[in-house]
Short mmCIF file of C-alpha atoms and ligand atoms in Angstrom, two decimals:
data_model
loop_
_atom_site.label_atom_id
_atom_site.label_comp_id
_atom_site.label_asym_id
_atom_site.label_seq_id
_atom_site.Cartn_x
_atom_site.Cartn_y
_atom_site.Cartn_z
CA MET A 1 120.02 74.61 50.08
CA THR A 2 121.73 74.36 53.40
CA LEU A 3 121.66 77.56 55.42
CA TYR A 4 125.03 78.61 57.07
CA PRO A 5 126.11 81.79 58.73
CA ALA A 6 128.30 83.36 56.15
CA LEU A 7 125.37 83.03 53.71
CA ILE A 8 123.23 85.26 55.98
CA THR A 9 125.95 87.84 56.48
CA ASP A 10 126.57 88.07 52.80
CA ALA A 11 122.82 88.33 52.09
CA LEU A 12 122.70 91.13 54.54
CA ARG A 13 125.28 93.12 52.89
CA SER A 14 122.88 93.98 50.15
CA VAL A 15 120.68 95.78 52.58
CA ARG A 16 121.63 99.48 52.75
CA TYR A 17 120.71 101.81 55.30
CA PRO A 18 118.97 104.66 53.62
CA GLY A 19 120.86 107.85 53.20
CA SER A 20 124.15 106.42 54.57
CA GLY A 21 125.55 105.07 51.50
CA LYS A 22 126.62 101.99 53.68
CA ASN A 23 125.15 98.61 54.39
CA ILE A 24 123.92 97.17 57.58
CA ILE A 25 126.96 94.93 58.06
CA GLU A 26 129.42 97.79 57.63
CA LEU A 27 127.32 99.79 59.97
CA ASP A 28 127.74 96.99 62.50
CA MET A 29 124.06 96.37 62.91
CA LEU A 30 124.08 92.73 62.85
CA GLU A 31 124.31 91.22 66.38
CA ASP A 32 126.54 88.11 66.81
CA ASP A 33 123.65 85.79 67.39
CA ILE A 34 122.75 84.06 64.04
CA ARG A 35 120.76 80.96 64.81
CA ILE A 36 120.02 78.30 62.06
CA ALA A 37 117.88 75.28 62.66
CA GLY A 38 116.73 73.32 59.75
CA ASN A 39 114.72 75.68 57.46
CA THR A 40 114.49 78.48 60.05
CA VAL A 41 116.92 81.43 60.68
CA SER A 42 116.86 84.09 63.41
CA PHE A 43 119.26 86.94 64.10
CA SER A 44 119.11 90.49 65.69
CA LEU A 45 119.58 93.64 64.08
CA ILE A 46 120.80 96.60 66.33
CA PHE A 47 119.50 100.14 65.82
CA ASP A 48 120.72 103.31 67.50
CA LYS A 49 117.38 104.52 68.54
CA PRO A 50 114.18 102.78 69.48
CA THR A 51 112.53 105.62 67.30
CA ASP A 52 114.63 104.85 64.11
CA PRO A 53 112.07 105.41 61.30
CA PHE A 54 113.65 102.65 59.20
CA ILE A 55 113.23 99.64 61.42
CA ARG A 56 110.24 98.28 59.80
CA SER A 57 111.38 98.58 56.29
CA LEU A 58 115.03 97.36 57.00
CA VAL A 59 113.56 94.26 58.86
CA LYS A 60 111.41 93.39 55.87
CA THR A 61 114.31 94.03 53.43
CA ALA A 62 116.75 91.93 55.47
CA GLU A 63 114.15 88.98 55.54
CA ALA A 64 113.67 89.09 51.77
CA ALA A 65 117.42 89.34 51.20
CA VAL A 66 117.96 86.16 53.17
CA ARG A 67 115.25 84.14 51.30
CA THR A 68 116.64 85.34 48.00
CA ALA A 69 120.07 84.26 49.04
CA ALA A 70 118.85 80.87 50.11
CA GLY A 71 116.92 80.59 46.97
CA ASP A 72 114.04 79.33 48.94
CA ASP A 73 110.78 81.29 49.80
CA SER A 74 109.93 78.82 52.51
CA VAL A 75 112.82 79.63 54.79
CA GLU A 76 111.33 81.17 57.97
CA VAL A 77 113.26 84.33 59.09
CA THR A 78 112.85 85.96 62.42
CA VAL A 79 114.68 89.35 62.71
CA ASN A 80 114.96 90.61 66.40
CA VAL A 81 115.01 94.50 66.76
CA LYS A 82 117.52 95.64 69.57
CA THR A 83 118.35 99.37 70.10
CA ARG A 84 121.70 100.85 71.44
CA GLN A 85 119.82 103.55 73.33
CA ALA A 86 117.43 102.38 76.02
CA PRO A 87 113.97 103.12 75.39
CA PRO A 88 112.65 106.15 77.38
CA PRO A 89 111.73 105.28 80.96
CA PRO A 90 108.04 105.05 81.75
CA LYS A 91 106.38 108.34 82.53
CA ALA A 92 106.28 109.21 86.26
CA PRO A 93 102.68 108.61 87.42
CA VAL A 94 100.53 111.86 87.64
CA LEU A 95 99.71 112.85 91.14
CA PRO A 96 101.75 110.00 92.89
CA GLY A 97 100.71 111.39 96.46
CA VAL A 98 96.93 111.19 95.66
CA LYS A 99 95.12 108.17 96.98
CA ASN A 100 91.69 108.59 95.68
CA ILE A 101 90.35 110.68 92.71
CA VAL A 102 86.56 111.23 92.48
CA ALA A 103 84.76 113.15 89.76
CA VAL A 104 81.72 114.86 90.86
CA SER A 105 79.25 115.00 87.94
CA SER A 106 75.69 115.58 86.85
CA GLY A 107 73.81 115.13 83.76
CA LYS A 108 72.14 118.61 83.87
CA GLY A 109 73.26 121.95 85.03
CA GLY A 110 71.74 123.49 88.14
CA VAL A 111 71.18 120.38 90.04
CA GLY A 112 73.61 121.26 92.72
CA LYS A 113 76.83 119.49 91.58
CA SER A 114 79.09 122.26 92.72
CA THR A 115 77.25 122.57 96.07
CA VAL A 116 77.69 118.87 96.65
CA ALA A 117 81.27 118.99 95.65
CA ALA A 118 82.24 121.94 97.85
CA ASN A 119 80.20 120.65 100.88
CA LEU A 120 81.62 117.20 100.52
CA ALA A 121 85.20 118.34 100.47
CA VAL A 122 84.60 120.52 103.54
CA ALA A 123 83.01 117.50 105.35
CA LEU A 124 85.71 115.25 104.51
CA ALA A 125 88.36 117.73 105.60
CA ALA A 126 86.37 118.22 108.83
CA ASP A 127 86.64 114.39 109.32
CA GLY A 128 90.50 114.68 109.14
CA TYR A 129 91.15 113.62 105.46
CA ARG A 130 93.41 115.36 103.33
CA VAL A 131 91.26 116.77 100.58
CA GLY A 132 91.70 118.70 97.31
CA LEU A 133 89.11 120.17 95.22
CA LEU A 134 89.68 121.07 91.53
CA ASP A 135 86.80 123.20 89.92
CA ALA A 136 86.70 121.90 86.27
CA ASP A 137 83.52 123.42 85.50
CA ILE A 138 84.42 125.60 82.45
CA PHE A 139 80.96 126.81 81.96
CA GLY A 140 80.46 128.19 85.41
CA PRO A 141 83.35 127.90 87.63
CA SER A 142 81.81 128.46 91.25
CA MET A 143 84.50 127.29 93.76
CA PRO A 144 86.14 130.74 94.08
CA ARG A 145 82.62 132.15 95.33
CA MET A 146 81.75 129.23 97.48
CA PHE A 147 85.09 129.24 99.28
CA GLY A 148 85.33 132.97 99.54
CA LEU A 149 88.37 132.87 97.31
CA GLU A 150 87.31 135.34 94.61
CA ASP A 151 90.35 137.52 95.24
CA ALA A 152 92.79 134.80 95.81
CA GLU A 153 96.25 135.44 94.30
CA ILE A 154 97.77 132.23 92.96
CA PHE A 155 101.43 131.77 93.49
CA MET A 156 103.96 129.12 92.21
CA HIS A 157 106.92 127.46 93.92
CA GLU A 158 109.75 124.99 92.92
CA VAL A 159 109.39 121.44 93.67
CA ASP A 160 112.42 119.33 92.67
CA GLY A 161 113.34 122.04 90.17
CA ARG A 162 109.82 122.21 88.60
CA PRO A 163 107.67 125.39 89.08
CA LEU A 164 104.42 124.29 90.49
CA ILE A 165 101.20 126.14 91.13
CA ILE A 166 100.23 126.33 94.94
CA PRO A 167 96.62 125.39 95.44
CA ALA A 168 94.81 128.00 97.68
CA GLU A 169 93.73 126.56 100.94
CA ARG A 170 90.51 127.12 102.84
CA TYR A 171 88.59 125.18 105.52
CA GLY A 172 91.33 122.50 105.38
CA VAL A 173 90.64 121.85 101.57
CA LYS A 174 93.26 122.71 98.80
CA VAL A 175 91.35 124.36 96.04
CA LEU A 176 92.27 125.30 92.62
CA SER A 177 89.59 126.44 89.93
CA ILE A 178 89.76 127.08 86.29
CA GLY A 179 88.07 130.38 87.35
CA PHE A 180 91.46 131.41 88.97
CA LEU A 181 92.91 131.43 85.39
CA VAL A 182 90.61 134.36 84.04
CA GLU A 183 89.81 137.88 85.43
CA LYS A 184 86.96 138.00 87.60
CA GLY A 185 83.80 139.07 85.69
CA ASN A 186 85.70 138.54 82.40
CA ALA A 187 83.60 135.87 80.78
CA VAL A 188 85.71 133.62 78.67
CA VAL A 189 84.48 131.30 76.07
CA TRP A 190 86.96 128.52 76.37
CA ARG A 191 87.65 126.81 73.15
CA GLY A 192 87.89 123.01 73.42
CA GLY A 193 91.66 122.91 73.39
CA MET A 194 92.13 125.83 75.76
CA ALA A 195 90.10 124.42 78.25
CA SER A 196 91.59 121.07 78.19
CA ASN A 197 95.10 122.55 78.40
CA ALA A 198 94.24 124.64 81.25
CA LEU A 199 92.70 121.63 83.16
CA LYS A 200 95.85 119.51 82.50
CA GLN A 201 97.86 122.37 83.85
CA LEU A 202 95.97 122.58 86.91
CA ILE A 203 96.35 118.87 87.56
CA GLU A 204 99.92 118.19 86.37
CA GLN A 205 101.58 121.51 87.27
CA ALA A 206 100.22 122.03 90.62
CA ASP A 207 101.51 120.89 93.93
CA TRP A 208 98.67 118.94 95.19
CA GLY A 209 101.02 116.85 97.59
CA GLU A 210 99.55 114.11 99.45
CA LEU A 211 95.84 113.76 99.43
CA ASP A 212 93.28 111.07 100.57
CA TYR A 213 90.62 112.59 98.35
CA PHE A 214 90.89 114.51 95.17
CA LEU A 215 87.32 115.74 94.05
CA ILE A 216 86.88 117.11 90.71
CA ASP A 217 83.87 119.24 90.04
CA MET A 218 83.13 118.46 86.54
CA PRO A 219 81.12 120.43 83.82
CA PRO A 220 77.59 119.18 83.27
CA GLY A 221 76.72 116.57 80.91
CA THR A 222 79.47 114.92 78.82
CA SER A 223 82.19 116.97 77.16
CA ASP A 224 85.57 117.23 75.93
CA ILE A 225 86.77 117.86 79.46
CA HIS A 226 85.53 114.62 80.53
CA LEU A 227 87.73 113.02 77.80
CA THR A 228 90.67 115.13 78.84
CA LEU A 229 90.16 114.13 82.41
CA VAL A 230 90.03 110.34 81.97
CA GLN A 231 93.10 110.62 79.77
CA THR A 232 95.06 112.62 82.28
CA LEU A 233 94.07 110.72 85.39
CA ALA A 234 93.03 107.38 86.49
CA LEU A 235 89.68 108.10 88.27
CA THR A 236 88.84 106.02 91.19
CA GLY A 237 85.16 106.66 90.45
CA ALA A 238 82.40 109.09 89.84
CA LEU A 239 79.75 110.53 91.84
CA VAL A 240 76.65 111.38 89.93
CA VAL A 241 74.39 114.30 91.44
CA THR A 242 70.82 114.76 90.28
CA THR A 243 67.38 116.00 91.64
CA PRO A 244 64.34 114.05 91.76
CA GLN A 245 63.01 115.84 88.60
CA LEU A 246 62.55 113.58 85.70
CA VAL A 247 64.60 115.73 83.32
CA ALA A 248 67.48 115.63 85.70
CA ILE A 249 67.29 111.86 86.13
CA ALA A 250 67.07 111.27 82.24
CA ASP A 251 70.42 113.34 81.82
CA ALA A 252 71.95 111.46 84.87
CA ARG A 253 71.35 108.31 83.05
CA LYS A 254 73.30 109.63 80.07
CA GLY A 255 76.11 110.60 82.36
CA ILE A 256 76.39 107.22 84.12
CA ASP A 257 76.26 105.65 80.47
CA MET A 258 79.33 107.65 79.51
CA PHE A 259 81.35 106.69 82.59
CA ARG A 260 80.21 102.96 82.14
CA ASP A 261 81.15 102.85 78.18
CA PRO A 262 83.75 100.14 77.93
CA LYS A 263 86.37 102.66 76.41
CA ILE A 264 85.97 104.93 79.49
CA ASN A 265 85.32 102.40 82.18
CA VAL A 266 85.06 104.57 85.34
CA PRO A 267 83.23 102.89 88.19
CA VAL A 268 80.23 104.96 89.34
CA LEU A 269 80.48 105.11 93.30
CA GLY A 270 76.99 106.31 93.77
CA ILE A 271 74.32 108.68 93.16
CA VAL A 272 73.40 111.96 95.22
CA ASP A 273 69.75 112.86 95.48
CA ASN A 274 69.88 116.56 95.84
CA MET A 275 66.98 118.87 96.77
CA ALA A 276 65.19 115.61 97.66
CA TRP A 277 62.57 117.60 99.54
CA PHE A 278 62.25 121.09 101.00
CA THR A 279 62.59 121.54 104.58
CA PRO A 280 62.08 124.94 106.38
CA GLU A 281 65.22 125.61 108.49
CA LYS A 282 62.90 126.38 111.56
CA HIS A 283 60.95 123.08 111.15
CA PRO A 284 63.54 120.36 110.30
CA ASP A 285 61.03 117.57 110.79
CA GLU A 286 58.92 118.87 107.89
CA LYS A 287 59.53 117.49 104.46
CA TYR A 288 57.71 118.83 101.16
CA PHE A 289 58.58 117.05 98.03
CA LEU A 290 58.60 119.73 95.48
CA PHE A 291 60.46 118.37 92.48
CA GLY A 292 59.57 114.71 92.39
CA LYS A 293 59.71 111.39 94.07
CA ASP A 294 62.67 109.71 95.82
CA GLU A 295 61.43 106.47 94.05
CA ASP A 296 62.29 107.90 90.59
CA VAL A 297 66.05 108.27 91.92
CA ASP A 298 65.69 104.81 93.47
CA ALA A 299 64.80 103.40 90.13
CA LEU A 300 67.75 104.96 88.31
CA ALA A 301 70.09 103.63 90.85
CA ALA A 302 68.47 100.18 90.62
CA ASP A 303 68.71 100.17 86.89
CA PHE A 304 72.50 100.70 87.19
CA ASP A 305 72.98 98.63 90.42
CA VAL A 306 74.72 101.73 92.16
CA PRO A 307 73.61 102.95 95.61
CA VAL A 308 71.97 106.23 96.31
CA LEU A 309 74.68 107.51 98.86
CA ALA A 310 72.51 110.44 100.40
CA ARG A 311 69.42 112.64 100.08
CA ILE A 312 70.09 116.21 100.57
CA PRO A 313 67.26 118.38 101.45
CA LEU A 314 66.60 121.82 99.84
CA VAL A 315 67.21 124.36 102.56
CA ALA A 316 67.78 128.01 101.81
CA ALA A 317 70.66 128.11 104.14
CA VAL A 318 72.55 125.88 101.72
CA GLY A 319 72.44 128.42 98.88
CA GLU A 320 73.07 131.43 101.36
CA HIS A 321 76.14 129.78 102.81
CA SER A 322 77.54 129.09 99.34
CA ASP A 323 77.07 132.59 98.38
CA ALA A 324 78.78 133.73 101.56
CA GLY A 325 81.71 131.74 100.82
CA ALA A 326 81.45 129.35 103.66
CA PRO A 327 79.91 125.95 102.80
CA VAL A 328 76.97 125.05 105.15
CA ALA A 329 78.68 121.51 105.97
CA LEU A 330 80.83 123.55 108.57
CA GLU A 331 77.60 124.08 110.49
CA ASN A 332 75.47 121.95 112.86
CA THR A 333 72.21 122.09 111.05
CA VAL A 334 70.07 119.58 109.22
CA SER A 335 71.51 120.20 105.99
CA ALA A 336 75.12 120.22 107.24
CA LEU A 337 74.38 116.83 108.71
CA SER A 338 73.19 115.43 105.34
CA PHE A 339 76.48 116.39 103.86
CA ARG A 340 78.39 114.94 106.78
CA HIS A 341 76.39 111.70 106.14
CA LEU A 342 77.27 111.84 102.39
CA ALA A 343 80.97 112.08 103.28
CA HIS A 344 80.86 108.85 105.54
CA GLU A 345 78.99 107.07 102.76
CA LEU A 346 81.56 108.12 100.09
CA VAL A 347 84.45 106.93 102.14
CA ASP A 348 82.63 103.55 102.54
CA ALA A 349 81.92 103.52 98.74
CA VAL A 350 85.65 104.26 97.71
CA ASP A 351 86.71 101.57 100.28
CA SER A 352 84.61 98.83 98.83
CA ARG A 353 85.27 100.02 95.16
CA ASN A 354 89.08 99.62 95.93
CA ASN A 355 88.50 96.26 97.49
CA ASP A 356 86.40 94.79 94.77
CA LEU A 357 87.56 96.20 91.59
CA PRO A 358 91.07 96.66 89.88
CA PRO A 359 92.63 100.06 89.65
CA THR A 360 91.11 102.18 86.80
CA LEU A 361 93.12 102.58 83.89
CA LYS A 362 93.78 106.13 82.00
CA VAL A 363 92.19 106.11 78.71
CA GLU A 364 94.84 106.04 76.00
CA MET A 365 94.72 108.89 73.43
CA HIS A 366 94.65 107.94 69.67
P1 ADP B 1 75.37 122.85 89.51
O1 ADP B 1 76.94 122.73 89.89
O2 ADP B 1 74.70 121.49 89.29
O3 ADP B 1 74.93 123.80 88.20
P2 ADP B 1 74.96 124.61 91.83
O4 ADP B 1 75.76 123.71 92.88
O5 ADP B 1 75.60 125.67 91.40
O6 ADP B 1 74.52 123.67 90.68
O7 ADP B 1 73.52 124.90 92.44
C1 ADP B 1 72.71 125.55 91.68
C2 ADP B 1 71.93 126.43 92.77
O8 ADP B 1 71.08 125.80 93.61
C3 ADP B 1 72.73 127.19 93.47
O9 ADP B 1 72.20 128.70 93.79
C4 ADP B 1 72.92 126.66 94.84
O10 ADP B 1 73.16 127.44 95.81
C5 ADP B 1 71.25 126.03 95.02
N1 ADP B 1 71.54 124.85 95.81
C6 ADP B 1 71.99 123.61 95.41
N2 ADP B 1 71.79 122.61 96.09
C7 ADP B 1 70.94 123.17 97.10
C8 ADP B 1 70.11 122.54 98.36
N3 ADP B 1 70.43 121.28 98.86
N4 ADP B 1 69.34 123.48 98.92
C9 ADP B 1 69.29 124.79 98.52
N5 ADP B 1 69.80 125.31 97.53
C10 ADP B 1 70.75 124.54 96.78
#
């Protein structure tokens, strides 16, 4: 049978829009763009909203109606879907003023991940970079103590009509901690959803402003928090902290595997070998290898083809300064210099990552 426009229109009169008692021609849903070429037909149906629940079923019914009217199952029908209401605009990017986002992570707890994050933040700020530090370690938020911010009060202000949390500021670093959300000494067992929501709030509803480096102190290991983070932000990369102990290295390996998983796909910028050796403060030239060998950390780095960015000695002053609320990187000692060196290496590692690799994509939620 020869196809012609009135045949199509008549066929579509048999297609009712559910619940309206009217057909799609009466509802003015057919665009004036019927095209017929031999055995193929195309036209557009216009829906009010892109979210109309009947789009798929009406398209199928319309195709079938045209084939039936043509009396020929081999007729090729293409229905284009148009909507009167524009689709929602793409979501504004999260943290538009932040250039680089680095997760500071570790496989095992107690290897000095938070110590590294705090000192790195302070060292970067001392070099003149704009730095933010988010303490996402739900198992033991330690930034309030390390920055002497245990009694910090958190205020909000309005930015473009939105109320936003103002990060605390210390040593040139903007700091927020999941620990600020609970009373001091009031241990909270965060249930998965609660912790994830709190973390999202500290990212999306805080006024981080313009930052060169946004560091995130992660919980140890792999957790729901890691998933929330890669779904909320496009991480520039991850830094993996380990000690030379074989158990710590084995866990660091699992951590790197997680970032390298194709579904996560966050570049690992490098490894920090913390507590690499013990050095007495008074004898900075002496090194005592207590925990293991540098070669074991080197082997880990070689296996994944990532650099060891710095080796940080175990020096009592590092812990003492943390406990006193003033990270040691502010000083001019052997341990301070090792953190300063790490800061320079991280800047270089981020630069080469940004030159060599495409931007990271946020992980889509399912
Ligand atoms: P994590 O965040 O991995 O659980 P922390 O940063 O809390 O580890 O460090 C664990 C303990 O080790 C803390 O008491 C800290 O002060 C101490 N520490 C970490 N790194 C060093 C270091 N290089 N020298 C001395 N003490 C350190």
